[in-house]
């Protein structure tokens, strides 16, 4: 009886081991298939992105590509706020209302296409807007009070012997730090600091963008 029980136990153990092996194999196969499908989808997205970019680069005037894209300076937000911004290439930001509105200028309009700019708001996460060109000032042409905003804040902090900055002040220093880093990069190589290559293939939900500054909801939007 002992021998028989031992055989039954051994047989049960083998059956359990086999079942586990089969389950593992199935799970591995499913994971591989899913990975392969995801990879193919990614490849199709990349190809579509490159084809769309090539199409628009042919119809967007060279003067705009070389004269506007990559400029760093200050864009007006609201009635009185001027914030550090980068004039972005449309295919260096994720798909969304701002990018599409900019691209539509070159499909639907023949005039004044250089009167609007696609900007990335520095210091913000995935924050882009279509703004009027007259509301953007390149860094070299900006007044000193804008160029030196971060230095002024830091000097005030030292003079007042305080170590605590407000959230807006901390954010402004971050914005200006990103601006200065971009100034050190050749104009044609500048891109929004927070955007990765994978971001360019997927729609960014603008409702998830938020601003910790007093200017709420600086996100993927377009001007009227």
mmCIF file of C-alpha atoms in Angstrom:
data_model
loop_
_atom_site.group_PDB
_atom_site.id
_atom_site.type_symbol
_atom_site.label_atom_id
_atom_site.label_comp_id
_atom_site.label_asym_id
_atom_site.label_seq_id
_atom_site.Cartn_x
_atom_site.Cartn_y
_atom_site.Cartn_z
ATOM 1 C CA UNK A 1 0.000 0.000 0.000
ATOM 2 C CA UNK A 2 2.851 2.325 0.837
ATOM 3 C CA UNK A 3 4.414 1.679 -2.544
ATOM 4 C CA UNK A 4 1.090 2.293 -4.308
ATOM 5 C CA UNK A 5 0.520 5.538 -2.438
ATOM 6 C CA UNK A 6 4.038 6.643 -3.322
ATOM 7 C CA UNK A 7 3.367 5.985 -7.006
ATOM 8 C CA UNK A 8 0.102 7.911 -6.860
ATOM 9 C CA UNK A 9 1.863 10.813 -5.135
ATOM 10 C CA UNK A 10 4.612 10.778 -7.745
ATOM 11 C CA UNK A 11 2.072 10.678 -10.553
ATOM 12 C CA UNK A 12 0.137 13.589 -9.048
ATOM 13 C CA UNK A 13 3.322 15.579 -8.669
ATOM 14 C CA UNK A 14 4.238 14.973 -12.301
ATOM 15 C CA UNK A 15 0.747 15.980 -13.469
ATOM 16 C CA UNK A 16 0.928 19.157 -11.414
ATOM 17 C CA UNK A 17 4.394 19.945 -12.781
ATOM 18 C CA UNK A 18 3.209 19.332 -16.345
ATOM 19 C CA UNK A 19 0.178 21.580 -15.874
ATOM 20 C CA UNK A 20 2.384 24.332 -14.463
ATOM 21 C CA UNK A 21 4.785 23.961 -17.380
ATOM 22 C CA UNK A 22 1.953 24.168 -19.906
ATOM 23 C CA UNK A 23 0.471 27.236 -18.203
ATOM 24 C CA UNK A 24 3.873 28.935 -18.197
ATOM 25 C CA UNK A 25 4.377 28.103 -21.852
ATOM 26 C CA UNK A 26 0.959 29.492 -22.787
ATOM 27 C CA UNK A 27 1.567 32.668 -20.788
ATOM 28 C CA UNK A 28 4.973 33.133 -22.449
ATOM 29 C CA UNK A 29 3.478 32.614 -25.898
ATOM 30 C CA UNK A 30 0.711 35.129 -25.193
ATOM 31 C CA UNK A 31 3.209 37.685 -23.877
ATOM 32 C CA UNK A 32 5.414 37.193 -26.961
ATOM 33 C CA UNK A 33 2.433 37.602 -29.295
ATOM 34 C CA UNK A 34 1.325 40.731 -27.465
ATOM 35 C CA UNK A 35 4.831 42.168 -27.599
ATOM 36 C CA UNK A 36 5.100 41.419 -31.325
ATOM 37 C CA UNK A 37 1.714 43.041 -32.003
ATOM 38 C CA UNK A 38 2.664 46.102 -29.951
ATOM 39 C CA UNK A 39 5.975 46.362 -31.785
ATOM 40 C CA UNK A 40 4.265 46.219 -35.192
ATOM 41 C CA UNK A 41 1.735 48.842 -34.138
ATOM 42 C CA UNK A 42 4.555 51.078 -32.915
ATOM 43 C CA UNK A 43 6.350 50.651 -36.215
ATOM 44 C CA UNK A 44 3.220 51.625 -38.158
ATOM 45 C CA UNK A 45 2.788 54.695 -35.961
ATOM 46 C CA UNK A 46 6.411 55.678 -36.535
ATOM 47 C CA UNK A 47 6.076 55.298 -40.294
ATOM 48 C CA UNK A 48 2.867 57.337 -40.320
ATOM 49 C CA UNK A 49 4.524 60.046 -38.195
ATOM 50 C CA UNK A 50 7.503 60.266 -40.561
ATOM 51 C CA UNK A 51 5.298 60.381 -43.667
ATOM 52 C CA UNK A 52 3.133 63.145 -42.207
ATOM 53 C CA UNK A 53 6.193 65.140 -41.164
ATOM 54 C CA UNK A 54 7.745 64.786 -44.625
ATOM 55 C CA UNK A 55 4.498 65.966 -46.231
ATOM 56 C CA UNK A 56 4.243 69.115 -44.130
ATOM 57 C CA UNK A 57 7.910 69.996 -44.395
ATOM 58 C CA UNK A 58 7.372 70.256 -48.141
ATOM 59 C CA UNK A 59 4.504 72.728 -47.866
ATOM 60 C CA UNK A 60 5.629 74.850 -44.893
ATOM 61 C CA UNK A 61 7.770 77.734 -46.205
ATOM 62 C CA UNK A 62 11.487 77.450 -45.559
ATOM 63 C CA UNK A 63 11.479 80.997 -44.175
ATOM 64 C CA UNK A 64 9.199 79.852 -41.355
ATOM 65 C CA UNK A 65 11.172 76.680 -40.658
ATOM 66 C CA UNK A 66 14.486 78.528 -40.430
ATOM 67 C CA UNK A 67 13.320 81.898 -39.140
ATOM 68 C CA UNK A 68 10.821 80.942 -36.436
ATOM 69 C CA UNK A 69 11.242 77.353 -35.279
ATOM 70 C CA UNK A 70 13.652 77.040 -32.374
ATOM 71 C CA UNK A 71 13.401 80.627 -31.162
ATOM 72 C CA UNK A 72 13.522 81.028 -27.395
ATOM 73 C CA UNK A 73 11.938 83.963 -25.626
ATOM 74 C CA UNK A 74 8.788 85.084 -23.850
ATOM 75 C CA UNK A 75 5.163 84.596 -24.891
ATOM 76 C CA UNK A 76 2.227 86.483 -23.478
ATOM 77 C CA UNK A 77 -0.302 84.509 -21.451
ATOM 78 C CA UNK A 78 -3.464 86.270 -20.422
ATOM 79 C CA UNK A 79 -3.484 90.034 -20.178
ATOM 80 C CA UNK A 80 -0.199 90.724 -18.468
ATOM 81 C CA UNK A 81 1.888 87.589 -17.938
ATOM 82 C CA UNK A 82 4.996 86.947 -20.046
ATOM 83 C CA UNK A 83 6.366 83.426 -19.671
ATOM 84 C CA UNK A 84 9.484 81.704 -21.041
ATOM 85 C CA UNK A 85 8.597 79.741 -24.171
ATOM 86 C CA UNK A 86 10.112 77.845 -27.098
ATOM 87 C CA UNK A 87 8.766 78.215 -30.634
ATOM 88 C CA UNK A 88 8.453 74.535 -31.451
ATOM 89 C CA UNK A 89 8.532 72.486 -34.598
ATOM 90 C CA UNK A 90 5.107 70.841 -35.005
ATOM 91 C CA UNK A 91 6.526 67.335 -35.071
ATOM 92 C CA UNK A 92 8.527 67.823 -31.891
ATOM 93 C CA UNK A 93 5.398 67.942 -29.750
ATOM 94 C CA UNK A 94 2.719 65.256 -29.261
ATOM 95 C CA UNK A 95 -0.455 65.215 -31.387
ATOM 96 C CA UNK A 96 -3.168 67.480 -30.037
ATOM 97 C CA UNK A 97 -5.288 70.591 -30.711
ATOM 98 C CA UNK A 98 -2.340 72.998 -30.708
ATOM 99 C CA UNK A 99 -0.275 71.018 -33.213
ATOM 100 C CA UNK A 100 -3.238 70.302 -35.480
ATOM 101 C CA UNK A 101 -4.384 73.934 -35.472
ATOM 102 C CA UNK A 102 -0.888 74.990 -36.507
ATOM 103 C CA UNK A 103 -0.677 72.427 -39.312
ATOM 104 C CA UNK A 104 -4.133 73.420 -40.543
ATOM 105 C CA UNK A 105 -2.775 76.910 -41.244
ATOM 106 C CA UNK A 106 -0.792 75.475 -44.123
ATOM 107 C CA UNK A 107 -3.677 73.459 -45.528
ATOM 108 C CA UNK A 108 -6.495 75.974 -45.285
ATOM 109 C CA UNK A 109 -4.857 79.411 -45.327
ATOM 110 C CA UNK A 110 -2.792 81.158 -47.949
ATOM 111 C CA UNK A 111 -2.150 84.386 -46.037
ATOM 112 C CA UNK A 112 -0.837 85.305 -42.598
ATOM 113 C CA UNK A 113 0.476 81.803 -41.947
ATOM 114 C CA UNK A 114 3.549 83.341 -40.331
ATOM 115 C CA UNK A 115 1.405 85.333 -37.906
ATOM 116 C CA UNK A 116 0.904 82.481 -35.466
ATOM 117 C CA UNK A 117 3.452 80.436 -33.549
ATOM 118 C CA UNK A 118 3.340 77.028 -31.917
ATOM 119 C CA UNK A 119 4.969 77.417 -28.515
ATOM 120 C CA UNK A 120 5.973 75.107 -25.691
ATOM 121 C CA UNK A 121 5.655 76.699 -22.270
ATOM 122 C CA UNK A 122 8.927 76.044 -20.463
ATOM 123 C CA UNK A 123 8.740 74.633 -16.955
ATOM 124 C CA UNK A 124 5.378 72.979 -17.639
ATOM 125 C CA UNK A 125 4.578 69.342 -18.430
ATOM 126 C CA UNK A 126 3.179 68.889 -21.935
ATOM 127 C CA UNK A 127 1.984 72.473 -22.240
ATOM 128 C CA UNK A 128 1.658 73.859 -25.760
ATOM 129 C CA UNK A 129 -0.325 76.681 -27.351
ATOM 130 C CA UNK A 130 -0.875 78.388 -30.673
ATOM 131 C CA UNK A 131 -0.220 82.102 -30.089
ATOM 132 C CA UNK A 132 -0.162 85.239 -32.182
ATOM 133 C CA UNK A 133 3.336 86.145 -33.355
ATOM 134 C CA UNK A 134 3.076 89.671 -31.958
ATOM 135 C CA UNK A 135 2.682 88.190 -28.474
ATOM 136 C CA UNK A 136 6.098 86.536 -28.603
ATOM 137 C CA UNK A 137 9.389 88.328 -27.950
ATOM 138 C CA UNK A 138 12.737 86.599 -28.693
ATOM 139 C CA UNK A 139 15.092 86.537 -25.717
ATOM 140 C CA UNK A 140 17.623 88.911 -27.305
ATOM 141 C CA UNK A 141 14.898 91.491 -27.913
ATOM 142 C CA UNK A 142 13.201 91.164 -24.534
ATOM 143 C CA UNK A 143 13.527 93.877 -21.863
ATOM 144 C CA UNK A 144 16.028 93.249 -19.103
ATOM 145 C CA UNK A 145 13.330 92.714 -16.481
ATOM 146 C CA UNK A 146 12.225 89.612 -18.407
ATOM 147 C CA UNK A 147 15.734 88.366 -19.172
ATOM 148 C CA UNK A 148 16.746 88.617 -15.516
ATOM 149 C CA UNK A 149 13.570 87.427 -13.780
ATOM 150 C CA UNK A 150 15.241 84.458 -12.110
ATOM 151 C CA UNK A 151 18.263 86.473 -10.982
ATOM 152 C CA UNK A 152 15.990 89.165 -9.543
ATOM 153 C CA UNK A 153 14.043 86.560 -7.547
ATOM 154 C CA UNK A 154 17.224 85.007 -6.199
ATOM 155 C CA UNK A 155 18.643 88.423 -5.230
ATOM 156 C CA UNK A 156 15.424 89.345 -3.431
ATOM 157 C CA UNK A 157 15.579 86.059 -1.573
ATOM 158 C CA UNK A 158 19.139 86.784 -0.411
ATOM 159 C CA UNK A 159 18.369 90.374 0.559
ATOM 160 C CA UNK A 160 15.345 89.350 2.594
ATOM 161 C CA UNK A 161 17.320 86.541 4.269
ATOM 162 C CA UNK A 162 14.622 84.014 3.532
ATOM 163 C CA UNK A 163 14.980 80.493 2.250
ATOM 164 C CA UNK A 164 11.338 80.100 1.279
ATOM 165 C CA UNK A 165 10.135 80.946 -2.240
ATOM 166 C CA UNK A 166 6.509 80.842 -3.314
ATOM 167 C CA UNK A 167 5.414 78.126 -5.731
ATOM 168 C CA UNK A 168 5.179 80.666 -8.547
ATOM 169 C CA UNK A 169 8.674 81.977 -7.839
ATOM 170 C CA UNK A 170 10.132 78.475 -7.748
ATOM 171 C CA UNK A 171 8.406 77.641 -11.024
ATOM 172 C CA UNK A 172 9.666 80.824 -12.669
ATOM 173 C CA UNK A 173 13.235 79.963 -11.726
ATOM 174 C CA UNK A 174 12.717 76.514 -13.276
ATOM 175 C CA UNK A 175 11.330 78.115 -16.444
ATOM 176 C CA UNK A 176 14.311 80.424 -16.742
ATOM 177 C CA UNK A 177 16.784 77.608 -16.116
ATOM 178 C CA UNK A 178 15.288 75.664 -19.015
ATOM 179 C CA UNK A 179 15.368 78.790 -21.179
ATOM 180 C CA UNK A 180 19.064 79.361 -20.483
ATOM 181 C CA UNK A 181 19.891 75.735 -21.282
ATOM 182 C CA UNK A 182 18.108 76.048 -24.621
ATOM 183 C CA UNK A 183 19.979 79.249 -25.428
ATOM 184 C CA UNK A 184 23.208 77.234 -25.291
ATOM 185 C CA UNK A 185 21.874 74.801 -27.920
ATOM 186 C CA UNK A 186 21.927 75.607 -31.673
ATOM 187 C CA UNK A 187 18.541 76.922 -32.790
ATOM 188 C CA UNK A 188 17.864 74.006 -35.156
ATOM 189 C CA UNK A 189 18.476 71.462 -32.370
ATOM 190 C CA UNK A 190 16.220 72.937 -29.690
ATOM 191 C CA UNK A 191 13.214 70.904 -28.576
ATOM 192 C CA UNK A 192 10.752 70.902 -25.645
ATOM 193 C CA UNK A 193 12.691 69.550 -22.630
ATOM 194 C CA UNK A 194 10.005 67.171 -21.342
ATOM 195 C CA UNK A 195 8.999 65.542 -24.655
ATOM 196 C CA UNK A 196 10.451 62.124 -25.503
ATOM 197 C CA UNK A 197 10.461 60.397 -28.895
ATOM 198 C CA UNK A 198 7.722 57.996 -27.782
ATOM 199 C CA UNK A 199 5.492 60.953 -26.820
ATOM 200 C CA UNK A 200 5.434 62.090 -30.443
ATOM 201 C CA UNK A 201 3.422 59.057 -31.540
ATOM 202 C CA UNK A 202 0.571 59.276 -29.064
ATOM 203 C CA UNK A 203 -2.166 61.756 -28.269
ATOM 204 C CA UNK A 204 -1.507 63.608 -25.037
ATOM 205 C CA UNK A 205 -4.659 64.211 -23.033
ATOM 206 C CA UNK A 206 -4.547 67.954 -22.470
ATOM 207 C CA UNK A 207 -6.967 67.620 -19.570
ATOM 208 C CA UNK A 208 -4.190 65.911 -17.625
ATOM 209 C CA UNK A 209 -1.889 68.890 -18.080
ATOM 210 C CA UNK A 210 -1.812 71.269 -15.180
ATOM 211 C CA UNK A 211 0.005 74.390 -14.148
ATOM 212 C CA UNK A 212 1.239 75.156 -10.692
ATOM 213 C CA UNK A 213 1.496 78.824 -11.603
ATOM 214 C CA UNK A 214 -1.236 81.411 -11.259
ATOM 215 C CA UNK A 215 -2.081 80.890 -14.946
ATOM 216 C CA UNK A 216 -4.327 77.847 -14.739
ATOM 217 C CA UNK A 217 -4.597 75.258 -17.476
ATOM 218 C CA UNK A 218 -1.693 76.152 -19.723
ATOM 219 C CA UNK A 219 -2.021 73.079 -21.878
ATOM 220 C CA UNK A 220 -2.376 71.746 -25.398
ATOM 221 C CA UNK A 221 -4.527 74.588 -26.680
ATOM 222 C CA UNK A 222 -4.874 76.984 -29.552
ATOM 223 C CA UNK A 223 -5.513 80.690 -29.703
ATOM 224 C CA UNK A 224 -8.582 82.116 -31.378
#
